[in-house]
Amino acid sequence: MKFMILSTLTLLSSLALAESTTGQGTQVTVQKKAVQNWFQIEARVEAVNQGTMSAQTSGRIQQVLFDVNDYVEKGALIVRLRDKQQQAAMKTAQAQLAQARAHHTDKDAQLKRSAPLLKQGSLSQGDFDSIKAQAISAAAAIKAAKAVLEQAQEQLSYTQIRAPYSGIVKTRHVEVGESVRPGTKLISGLSLDKLRAVAHIPQRLAPLLHKQANLHEGFKIVHLGQALEVQKVTLFPYADVNSHSFKARVQFSQGQQTSSNPLFPGMWVKLKLSMGEKKVITVPKSAVMLRGELSTVFVGTQNGAKLRQVRLGQTHQDQIEVLAGLRVGERVYVDAYAQLANPAAQPHVEGVK
């Protein structure tokens, strides 16, 4: 396989030599530069707002207005329960409140009439105290009746299940006609407005992250080569008992994402962790020539340009890291593909040094 790659590259070089006779080209001196050291792991995307709505009262499913994959606006009615029992309970509570108010009005009027009689001596102190206690009890009965009415209204509101946030229906757990009770699952959904990446960080890296003053600056989310804006980072202060890794939640914004590559819950992204700075050899991207799994650069020598195989690392903006194949002080050509047309260039590939 290596012989075939080298032969193909040699053939391409020969064809280029035959087509063009450009000059020597621009060279740069290989030097070490300080770059940010990133450790990359896989992270799973999940929705910040997701959950399952359950019944909070007993009843029979009367209507399910949305199905799986339907988009639901915040506050929209999702499920309706049969509410005759709750309506009856509310009407009973309203009648009890009206009765308590009427009783309180009567006792309050008796109290007002009794006060002058007590001053005149026509009413004993014991009878007055009894009338006053009945008026206070009637006022308390109004408060109790209001509480019962509020409870009945709350139970009635439970028959109409509404969306707590805008999102998509993920799972439908009930059908029309089924009987439910408190705790029965009804609808599961999630919102695509806020997403986060969840990853498990190895134990050896956790101390470096805990030392950072601004934690969100030490994380980077990358999807299809595009960096996303990190909004919030939550690093759990304890390790998993089985994997001994620390869970991290990184909330991000995908506003920069185009409609052609949006992110959805369940997808994988690259999570990069800042490990400080390191000094590495970098060359311009244009200096690297890729042919399948073979990466090469043209090195300037006394005998002209020589094609040398290199092993590449991470990319830093317009520079690419060279792990092996180059030494500090050597010179490489900025435009590698232009050197294919250089008559002095030697297309034979030197191995990694």
mmCIF file of C-alpha atoms in Angstrom:
data_model
loop_
_atom_site.group_PDB
_atom_site.id
_atom_site.type_symbol
_atom_site.label_atom_id
_atom_site.label_comp_id
_atom_site.label_asym_id
_atom_site.label_seq_id
_atom_site.Cartn_x
_atom_site.Cartn_y
_atom_site.Cartn_z
ATOM 1 C CA MET A 1 0.000 0.000 0.000
ATOM 2 C CA LYS A 2 2.858 2.392 0.869
ATOM 3 C CA PHE A 3 4.518 1.622 -2.450
ATOM 4 C CA MET A 4 1.258 2.431 -4.303
ATOM 5 C CA ILE A 5 0.868 5.783 -2.476
ATOM 6 C CA LEU A 6 4.463 6.771 -3.191
ATOM 7 C CA SER A 7 4.110 5.727 -6.836
ATOM 8 C CA THR A 8 0.930 7.760 -7.237
ATOM 9 C CA LEU A 9 2.556 10.806 -5.655
ATOM 10 C CA THR A 10 5.572 10.401 -7.927
ATOM 11 C CA LEU A 11 3.306 10.193 -10.969
ATOM 12 C CA LEU A 12 1.422 13.352 -9.932
ATOM 13 C CA SER A 13 4.715 15.139 -9.417
ATOM 14 C CA SER A 14 5.931 14.064 -12.876
ATOM 15 C CA LEU A 15 2.723 15.284 -14.510
ATOM 16 C CA ALA A 16 2.992 18.607 -12.718
ATOM 17 C CA LEU A 17 6.610 18.972 -13.757
ATOM 18 C CA ALA A 18 5.600 18.536 -17.308
ATOM 19 C CA GLU A 19 2.830 21.141 -17.152
ATOM 20 C CA SER A 20 4.436 24.088 -15.348
ATOM 21 C CA THR A 21 7.844 25.586 -14.564
ATOM 22 C CA THR A 22 7.171 28.007 -11.664
ATOM 23 C CA GLY A 23 9.893 29.540 -9.499
ATOM 24 C CA GLN A 24 11.337 28.369 -6.204
ATOM 25 C CA GLY A 25 8.539 29.819 -4.065
ATOM 26 C CA THR A 26 8.443 31.333 -0.564
ATOM 27 C CA GLN A 27 10.061 29.532 2.356
ATOM 28 C CA VAL A 28 9.528 29.823 6.121
ATOM 29 C CA THR A 29 11.868 28.780 8.908
ATOM 30 C CA VAL A 30 10.586 26.046 11.191
ATOM 31 C CA GLN A 31 10.232 27.314 14.767
ATOM 32 C CA LYS A 32 8.497 26.286 17.957
ATOM 33 C CA LYS A 33 5.502 28.347 19.012
ATOM 34 C CA ALA A 34 3.438 28.439 22.200
ATOM 35 C CA VAL A 35 -0.075 27.217 21.496
ATOM 36 C CA GLN A 36 -3.059 26.276 23.602
ATOM 37 C CA ASN A 37 -2.956 22.628 24.612
ATOM 38 C CA TRP A 38 -6.394 21.032 24.175
ATOM 39 C CA PHE A 39 -7.435 17.563 25.295
ATOM 40 C CA GLN A 40 -10.315 16.234 23.189
ATOM 41 C CA ILE A 41 -13.061 13.853 24.323
ATOM 42 C CA GLU A 42 -16.480 12.850 23.029
ATOM 43 C CA ALA A 43 -19.596 14.520 24.450
ATOM 44 C CA ARG A 44 -23.273 13.712 23.969
ATOM 45 C CA VAL A 45 -25.775 16.464 23.216
ATOM 46 C CA GLU A 46 -28.915 16.652 25.347
ATOM 47 C CA ALA A 47 -31.726 19.153 25.846
ATOM 48 C CA VAL A 48 -31.598 21.374 28.915
ATOM 49 C CA ASN A 49 -35.404 21.379 29.133
ATOM 50 C CA GLN A 50 -36.803 17.888 28.817
ATOM 51 C CA GLY A 51 -39.125 15.769 30.897
ATOM 52 C CA THR A 52 -42.308 13.760 31.256
ATOM 53 C CA MET A 53 -45.630 15.287 32.249
ATOM 54 C CA SER A 54 -47.728 13.146 34.585
ATOM 55 C CA ALA A 55 -51.330 13.325 35.752
ATOM 56 C CA GLN A 56 -51.982 15.169 39.018
ATOM 57 C CA THR A 57 -55.611 14.138 39.391
ATOM 58 C CA SER A 58 -57.769 11.133 38.593
ATOM 59 C CA GLY A 59 -59.901 11.006 35.474
ATOM 60 C CA ARG A 60 -60.386 9.631 31.991
ATOM 61 C CA ILE A 61 -58.485 10.897 28.943
ATOM 62 C CA GLN A 62 -60.951 12.929 26.894
ATOM 63 C CA GLN A 63 -58.620 14.455 24.293
ATOM 64 C CA VAL A 64 -54.944 14.310 23.240
ATOM 65 C CA LEU A 65 -54.218 17.296 21.021
ATOM 66 C CA PHE A 66 -50.600 16.532 20.014
ATOM 67 C CA ASP A 67 -48.717 13.457 18.851
ATOM 68 C CA VAL A 68 -45.080 12.412 18.544
ATOM 69 C CA ASN A 69 -42.802 14.898 16.691
ATOM 70 C CA ASP A 70 -45.422 17.668 16.899
ATOM 71 C CA TYR A 71 -44.163 21.116 17.873
ATOM 72 C CA VAL A 72 -45.944 22.607 20.895
ATOM 73 C CA GLU A 73 -45.946 26.255 21.915
ATOM 74 C CA LYS A 74 -45.495 27.195 25.564
ATOM 75 C CA GLY A 75 -48.831 27.177 27.393
ATOM 76 C CA ALA A 76 -50.653 25.186 24.700
ATOM 77 C CA LEU A 77 -53.206 22.582 25.850
ATOM 78 C CA ILE A 78 -51.758 19.088 25.344
ATOM 79 C CA VAL A 79 -54.097 16.671 27.137
ATOM 80 C CA ARG A 80 -57.629 17.164 28.457
ATOM 81 C CA LEU A 81 -59.211 14.942 31.111
ATOM 82 C CA ARG A 82 -62.917 14.400 31.788
ATOM 83 C CA ASP A 83 -63.667 16.993 34.495
ATOM 84 C CA LYS A 84 -67.238 16.383 35.668
ATOM 85 C CA GLN A 85 -66.076 15.226 39.098
ATOM 86 C CA GLN A 86 -63.776 18.222 39.507
ATOM 87 C CA GLN A 87 -66.499 20.615 38.289
ATOM 88 C CA ALA A 88 -68.925 19.207 40.850
ATOM 89 C CA ALA A 89 -66.336 19.562 43.617
ATOM 90 C CA MET A 90 -65.741 23.197 42.665
ATOM 91 C CA LYS A 91 -69.468 23.989 42.650
ATOM 92 C CA THR A 92 -69.813 22.389 46.076
ATOM 93 C CA ALA A 93 -66.929 24.487 47.364
ATOM 94 C CA GLN A 94 -68.504 27.643 45.920
ATOM 95 C CA ALA A 95 -71.815 26.840 47.657
ATOM 96 C CA GLN A 96 -70.024 26.226 50.962
ATOM 97 C CA LEU A 97 -68.272 29.573 50.645
ATOM 98 C CA ALA A 98 -71.558 31.365 49.981
ATOM 99 C CA GLN A 99 -73.124 29.640 52.981
ATOM 100 C CA ALA A 100 -70.193 30.587 55.202
ATOM 101 C CA ARG A 101 -70.409 34.220 54.115
ATOM 102 C CA ALA A 102 -74.142 34.353 54.839
ATOM 103 C CA HIS A 103 -73.594 32.802 58.260
ATOM 104 C CA HIS A 104 -70.817 35.293 58.984
ATOM 105 C CA THR A 105 -73.025 38.220 57.961
ATOM 106 C CA ASP A 106 -75.731 37.069 60.409
ATOM 107 C CA LYS A 107 -73.326 36.576 63.304
ATOM 108 C CA ASP A 108 -71.553 39.877 62.616
ATOM 109 C CA ALA A 109 -74.897 41.693 62.695
ATOM 110 C CA GLN A 110 -75.760 40.016 66.017
ATOM 111 C CA LEU A 111 -72.422 41.162 67.432
ATOM 112 C CA LYS A 112 -73.038 44.764 66.399
ATOM 113 C CA ARG A 113 -76.529 44.732 67.993
ATOM 114 C CA SER A 114 -75.230 43.174 71.205
ATOM 115 C CA ALA A 115 -72.603 45.821 71.928
ATOM 116 C CA PRO A 116 -75.121 48.592 72.917
ATOM 117 C CA LEU A 117 -77.160 46.096 74.920
ATOM 118 C CA LEU A 118 -74.077 45.154 76.913
ATOM 119 C CA LYS A 119 -73.446 48.810 77.788
ATOM 120 C CA GLN A 120 -77.076 49.266 78.848
ATOM 121 C CA GLY A 121 -76.937 46.178 81.021
ATOM 122 C CA SER A 122 -79.657 44.400 79.081
ATOM 123 C CA LEU A 123 -77.189 41.683 78.025
ATOM 124 C CA SER A 124 -74.887 39.775 80.283
ATOM 125 C CA GLN A 125 -71.159 39.599 79.641
ATOM 126 C CA GLY A 126 -71.360 35.821 79.153
ATOM 127 C CA ASP A 127 -73.997 36.088 76.440
ATOM 128 C CA PHE A 128 -71.995 38.822 74.696
ATOM 129 C CA ASP A 129 -68.849 36.711 74.746
ATOM 130 C CA SER A 130 -70.759 33.799 73.228
ATOM 131 C CA ILE A 131 -72.105 35.974 70.414
ATOM 132 C CA LYS A 132 -68.589 37.361 69.762
ATOM 133 C CA ALA A 133 -67.106 33.856 69.603
ATOM 134 C CA GLN A 134 -69.758 32.789 67.094
ATOM 135 C CA ALA A 135 -68.886 35.811 64.900
ATOM 136 C CA ILE A 136 -65.174 34.937 65.012
ATOM 137 C CA SER A 137 -65.975 31.305 64.184
ATOM 138 C CA ALA A 138 -68.092 32.405 61.220
ATOM 139 C CA ALA A 139 -65.181 34.538 59.901
ATOM 140 C CA ALA A 140 -62.836 31.555 60.209
ATOM 141 C CA ALA A 141 -65.366 29.380 58.354
ATOM 142 C CA ILE A 142 -65.122 31.795 55.398
ATOM 143 C CA LYS A 143 -61.331 31.314 55.250
ATOM 144 C CA ALA A 144 -61.750 27.539 55.398
ATOM 145 C CA ALA A 145 -64.355 27.625 52.618
ATOM 146 C CA LYS A 146 -62.018 29.758 50.452
ATOM 147 C CA ALA A 147 -59.221 27.228 50.948
ATOM 148 C CA VAL A 148 -61.516 24.384 49.899
ATOM 149 C CA LEU A 149 -62.566 26.374 46.821
ATOM 150 C CA GLU A 150 -58.919 27.037 45.870
ATOM 151 C CA GLN A 151 -58.168 23.341 46.204
ATOM 152 C CA ALA A 152 -61.153 22.463 44.017
ATOM 153 C CA GLN A 153 -60.072 25.006 41.385
ATOM 154 C CA GLU A 154 -56.561 23.556 41.451
ATOM 155 C CA GLN A 155 -57.898 20.047 40.929
ATOM 156 C CA LEU A 156 -59.990 21.334 38.031
ATOM 157 C CA SER A 157 -56.930 22.940 36.437
ATOM 158 C CA TYR A 158 -55.161 19.554 36.615
ATOM 159 C CA THR A 159 -57.656 18.236 34.051
ATOM 160 C CA GLN A 160 -56.040 20.489 31.429
ATOM 161 C CA ILE A 161 -52.360 19.682 30.932
ATOM 162 C CA ARG A 162 -50.461 22.529 29.259
ATOM 163 C CA ALA A 163 -46.909 22.772 27.921
ATOM 164 C CA PRO A 164 -44.464 24.338 30.420
ATOM 165 C CA TYR A 165 -42.158 25.407 27.555
ATOM 166 C CA SER A 166 -42.073 25.303 23.770
ATOM 167 C CA GLY A 167 -40.738 22.058 22.357
ATOM 168 C CA ILE A 168 -41.332 18.788 20.543
ATOM 169 C CA VAL A 169 -43.381 15.824 21.733
ATOM 170 C CA LYS A 170 -41.012 12.897 22.195
ATOM 171 C CA THR A 171 -43.285 10.132 23.521
ATOM 172 C CA ARG A 172 -47.039 9.742 23.936
ATOM 173 C CA HIS A 173 -47.869 7.464 26.880
ATOM 174 C CA VAL A 174 -51.718 7.491 26.851
ATOM 175 C CA GLU A 175 -54.629 7.202 24.468
ATOM 176 C CA VAL A 176 -58.127 8.675 24.519
ATOM 177 C CA GLY A 177 -60.419 6.757 26.874
ATOM 178 C CA GLU A 178 -57.736 5.536 29.277
ATOM 179 C CA SER A 179 -58.200 6.145 32.984
ATOM 180 C CA VAL A 180 -55.345 7.832 34.800
ATOM 181 C CA ARG A 181 -54.511 8.660 38.377
ATOM 182 C CA PRO A 182 -51.896 10.932 39.986
ATOM 183 C CA GLY A 183 -48.452 9.900 38.755
ATOM 184 C CA THR A 184 -49.562 8.321 35.470
ATOM 185 C CA LYS A 185 -47.243 9.361 32.601
ATOM 186 C CA LEU A 186 -48.962 11.337 29.862
ATOM 187 C CA ILE A 187 -46.527 13.074 27.481
ATOM 188 C CA SER A 188 -42.721 13.293 27.212
ATOM 189 C CA GLY A 189 -41.083 16.168 25.369
ATOM 190 C CA LEU A 190 -37.991 18.289 24.969
ATOM 191 C CA SER A 191 -37.030 21.768 23.858
ATOM 192 C CA LEU A 192 -34.431 22.479 21.163
ATOM 193 C CA ASP A 193 -33.932 26.087 22.284
ATOM 194 C CA LYS A 194 -31.279 25.230 24.877
ATOM 195 C CA LEU A 195 -28.784 22.409 24.390
ATOM 196 C CA ARG A 196 -25.805 21.186 26.371
ATOM 197 C CA ALA A 197 -23.014 18.677 25.919
ATOM 198 C CA VAL A 198 -22.498 16.043 28.591
ATOM 199 C CA ALA A 199 -19.130 14.340 28.954
ATOM 200 C CA HIS A 200 -17.202 12.291 31.507
ATOM 201 C CA ILE A 201 -13.781 13.775 32.235
ATOM 202 C CA PRO A 202 -10.978 11.404 33.289
ATOM 203 C CA GLN A 203 -9.911 11.654 36.897
ATOM 204 C CA ARG A 204 -6.375 12.766 36.046
ATOM 205 C CA LEU A 205 -7.650 15.899 34.265
ATOM 206 C CA ALA A 206 -10.197 17.048 36.849
ATOM 207 C CA PRO A 207 -7.688 18.842 39.174
ATOM 208 C CA LEU A 208 -6.471 21.024 36.289
ATOM 209 C CA LEU A 209 -10.023 22.147 35.524
ATOM 210 C CA HIS A 210 -10.910 22.884 39.147
ATOM 211 C CA LYS A 211 -7.932 25.271 39.375
ATOM 212 C CA GLN A 212 -9.185 27.500 36.544
ATOM 213 C CA ALA A 213 -10.697 30.815 37.633
ATOM 214 C CA ASN A 214 -13.050 31.120 34.647
ATOM 215 C CA LEU A 215 -14.222 27.578 34.090
ATOM 216 C CA HIS A 216 -16.119 28.240 30.851
ATOM 217 C CA GLU A 217 -12.918 29.503 29.171
ATOM 218 C CA GLY A 218 -11.337 26.081 29.590
ATOM 219 C CA PHE A 219 -13.960 24.324 27.465
ATOM 220 C CA LYS A 220 -14.637 24.371 23.745
ATOM 221 C CA ILE A 221 -17.393 22.635 21.768
ATOM 222 C CA VAL A 222 -16.580 21.693 18.163
ATOM 223 C CA HIS A 223 -19.063 20.267 15.654
ATOM 224 C CA LEU A 224 -18.039 19.498 12.074
ATOM 225 C CA GLY A 225 -14.947 21.643 12.517
ATOM 226 C CA GLN A 226 -16.920 24.642 13.768
ATOM 227 C CA ALA A 227 -16.500 25.998 17.314
ATOM 228 C CA LEU A 228 -19.663 26.841 19.242
ATOM 229 C CA GLU A 229 -20.090 29.515 21.894
ATOM 230 C CA VAL A 230 -19.901 28.101 25.420
ATOM 231 C CA GLN A 231 -22.440 29.752 27.741
ATOM 232 C CA LYS A 232 -22.256 27.833 31.006
ATOM 233 C CA VAL A 233 -20.185 25.000 32.453
ATOM 234 C CA THR A 234 -21.193 22.773 35.360
ATOM 235 C CA LEU A 235 -18.506 20.435 36.675
ATOM 236 C CA PHE A 236 -19.835 17.897 39.170
ATOM 237 C CA PRO A 237 -17.810 17.931 42.425
ATOM 238 C CA TYR A 238 -17.782 14.151 42.768
ATOM 239 C CA ALA A 239 -16.609 11.184 40.702
ATOM 240 C CA ASP A 240 -18.656 8.285 39.416
ATOM 241 C CA VAL A 241 -18.170 5.220 41.616
ATOM 242 C CA ASN A 242 -17.739 2.908 38.621
ATOM 243 C CA SER A 243 -15.778 4.913 36.043
ATOM 244 C CA HIS A 244 -14.093 7.312 38.533
ATOM 245 C CA SER A 245 -14.694 10.115 36.037
ATOM 246 C CA PHE A 246 -16.190 13.555 36.641
ATOM 247 C CA LYS A 247 -19.366 14.511 34.822
ATOM 248 C CA ALA A 248 -19.429 17.880 33.069
ATOM 249 C CA ARG A 249 -22.332 19.747 31.505
ATOM 250 C CA VAL A 250 -21.432 22.400 28.954
ATOM 251 C CA GLN A 251 -24.320 24.559 27.780
ATOM 252 C CA PHE A 252 -23.711 26.153 24.394
ATOM 253 C CA SER A 253 -25.387 28.228 21.730
ATOM 254 C CA GLN A 254 -25.776 26.875 18.221
ATOM 255 C CA GLY A 255 -26.679 30.249 16.754
ATOM 256 C CA GLN A 256 -23.622 30.005 14.512
ATOM 257 C CA GLN A 257 -24.782 26.664 13.131
ATOM 258 C CA THR A 258 -26.244 26.733 9.655
ATOM 259 C CA SER A 259 -29.495 25.050 8.728
ATOM 260 C CA SER A 260 -27.526 22.353 6.898
ATOM 261 C CA ASN A 261 -25.859 20.950 10.041
ATOM 262 C CA PRO A 262 -28.013 21.663 13.117
ATOM 263 C CA LEU A 263 -27.471 19.829 16.389
ATOM 264 C CA PHE A 264 -30.103 17.604 18.003
ATOM 265 C CA PRO A 265 -30.221 15.744 21.318
ATOM 266 C CA GLY A 266 -28.446 12.402 21.151
ATOM 267 C CA MET A 267 -25.770 13.534 18.674
ATOM 268 C CA TRP A 268 -22.028 13.492 19.428
ATOM 269 C CA VAL A 269 -19.748 16.538 19.461
ATOM 270 C CA LYS A 270 -16.110 17.132 20.302
ATOM 271 C CA LEU A 271 -15.410 18.612 23.741
ATOM 272 C CA LYS A 272 -11.984 20.183 24.101
ATOM 273 C CA LEU A 273 -10.462 20.829 27.531
ATOM 274 C CA SER A 274 -7.742 23.408 28.048
ATOM 275 C CA MET A 275 -4.571 21.887 29.510
ATOM 276 C CA GLY A 276 -2.513 25.084 29.437
ATOM 277 C CA GLU A 277 0.097 25.979 26.823
ATOM 278 C CA LYS A 278 2.703 23.912 25.033
ATOM 279 C CA LYS A 279 5.495 24.645 22.552
ATOM 280 C CA VAL A 280 5.213 22.816 19.268
ATOM 281 C CA ILE A 281 6.453 23.026 15.683
ATOM 282 C CA THR A 282 3.840 24.528 13.390
ATOM 283 C CA VAL A 283 3.769 25.224 9.657
ATOM 284 C CA PRO A 284 1.188 26.991 7.484
ATOM 285 C CA LYS A 285 -1.670 24.822 6.257
ATOM 286 C CA SER A 286 -0.679 25.615 2.681
ATOM 287 C CA ALA A 287 2.726 24.028 3.291
ATOM 288 C CA VAL A 288 1.175 20.601 3.862
ATOM 289 C CA MET A 289 0.231 18.347 0.972
ATOM 290 C CA LEU A 290 -2.219 15.524 1.675
ATOM 291 C CA ARG A 291 -2.573 12.371 -0.396
ATOM 292 C CA GLY A 292 -4.854 9.896 1.362
ATOM 293 C CA GLU A 293 -3.212 9.020 4.690
ATOM 294 C CA LEU A 294 0.139 10.452 3.573
ATOM 295 C CA SER A 295 0.996 14.017 4.676
ATOM 296 C CA THR A 296 4.113 15.688 3.270
ATOM 297 C CA VAL A 297 5.915 19.027 3.053
ATOM 298 C CA PHE A 298 8.604 20.360 0.708
ATOM 299 C CA VAL A 299 11.793 21.061 2.658
ATOM 300 C CA GLY A 300 14.365 23.495 1.295
ATOM 301 C CA THR A 301 17.868 21.996 1.022
ATOM 302 C CA GLN A 302 21.127 22.845 -0.755
ATOM 303 C CA ASN A 303 20.066 20.467 -3.505
ATOM 304 C CA GLY A 304 16.631 22.028 -3.912
ATOM 305 C CA ALA A 305 13.177 21.162 -2.586
ATOM 306 C CA LYS A 306 12.751 17.675 -1.123
ATOM 307 C CA LEU A 307 9.443 16.052 -0.335
ATOM 308 C CA ARG A 308 9.340 14.769 3.237
ATOM 309 C CA GLN A 309 6.674 12.843 5.097
ATOM 310 C CA VAL A 310 5.451 14.396 8.379
ATOM 311 C CA ARG A 311 3.065 13.388 11.132
ATOM 312 C CA LEU A 312 0.489 16.063 11.883
ATOM 313 C CA GLY A 313 -1.256 17.088 15.079
ATOM 314 C CA GLN A 314 -3.898 19.649 15.887
ATOM 315 C CA THR A 315 -4.818 22.669 13.794
ATOM 316 C CA HIS A 316 -4.376 26.164 15.250
ATOM 317 C CA GLN A 317 -6.186 28.675 13.009
ATOM 318 C CA ASP A 318 -4.025 28.916 9.843
ATOM 319 C CA GLN A 319 -1.200 26.820 11.332
ATOM 320 C CA ILE A 320 -0.993 23.056 11.700
ATOM 321 C CA GLU A 321 1.041 21.204 14.278
ATOM 322 C CA VAL A 322 3.854 18.886 13.145
ATOM 323 C CA LEU A 323 4.542 16.073 15.594
ATOM 324 C CA ALA A 324 7.374 14.427 13.673
ATOM 325 C CA GLY A 325 9.322 14.901 10.451
ATOM 326 C CA LEU A 326 10.734 18.435 10.929
ATOM 327 C CA ARG A 327 13.414 20.040 13.060
ATOM 328 C CA VAL A 328 13.712 23.598 14.318
ATOM 329 C CA GLY A 329 15.728 25.712 11.869
ATOM 330 C CA GLU A 330 14.754 23.836 8.745
ATOM 331 C CA ARG A 331 12.945 25.694 5.988
ATOM 332 C CA VAL A 332 9.758 24.580 4.288
ATOM 333 C CA TYR A 333 7.950 25.928 1.252
ATOM 334 C CA VAL A 334 4.714 27.816 2.036
ATOM 335 C CA ASP A 335 2.879 26.564 -1.073
ATOM 336 C CA ALA A 336 3.466 22.832 -1.261
ATOM 337 C CA TYR A 337 1.313 22.180 -4.325
ATOM 338 C CA ALA A 338 3.138 24.890 -6.279
ATOM 339 C CA GLN A 339 6.384 22.997 -5.721
ATOM 340 C CA LEU A 340 5.036 20.088 -7.740
ATOM 341 C CA ALA A 341 5.666 22.272 -10.786
ATOM 342 C CA ASN A 342 9.200 23.171 -9.637
ATOM 343 C CA PRO A 343 11.785 21.401 -11.865
ATOM 344 C CA ALA A 344 14.258 21.420 -8.961
ATOM 345 C CA ALA A 345 11.860 19.740 -6.551
ATOM 346 C CA GLN A 346 12.529 16.105 -5.768
ATOM 347 C CA PRO A 347 9.245 14.137 -5.623
ATOM 348 C CA HIS A 348 10.782 11.220 -3.761
ATOM 349 C CA VAL A 349 9.278 11.057 -0.260
ATOM 350 C CA GLU A 350 11.633 10.938 2.708
ATOM 351 C CA GLY A 351 10.361 9.033 5.754
ATOM 352 C CA VAL A 352 9.448 10.560 9.103
ATOM 353 C CA LYS A 353 12.517 11.453 11.140
#
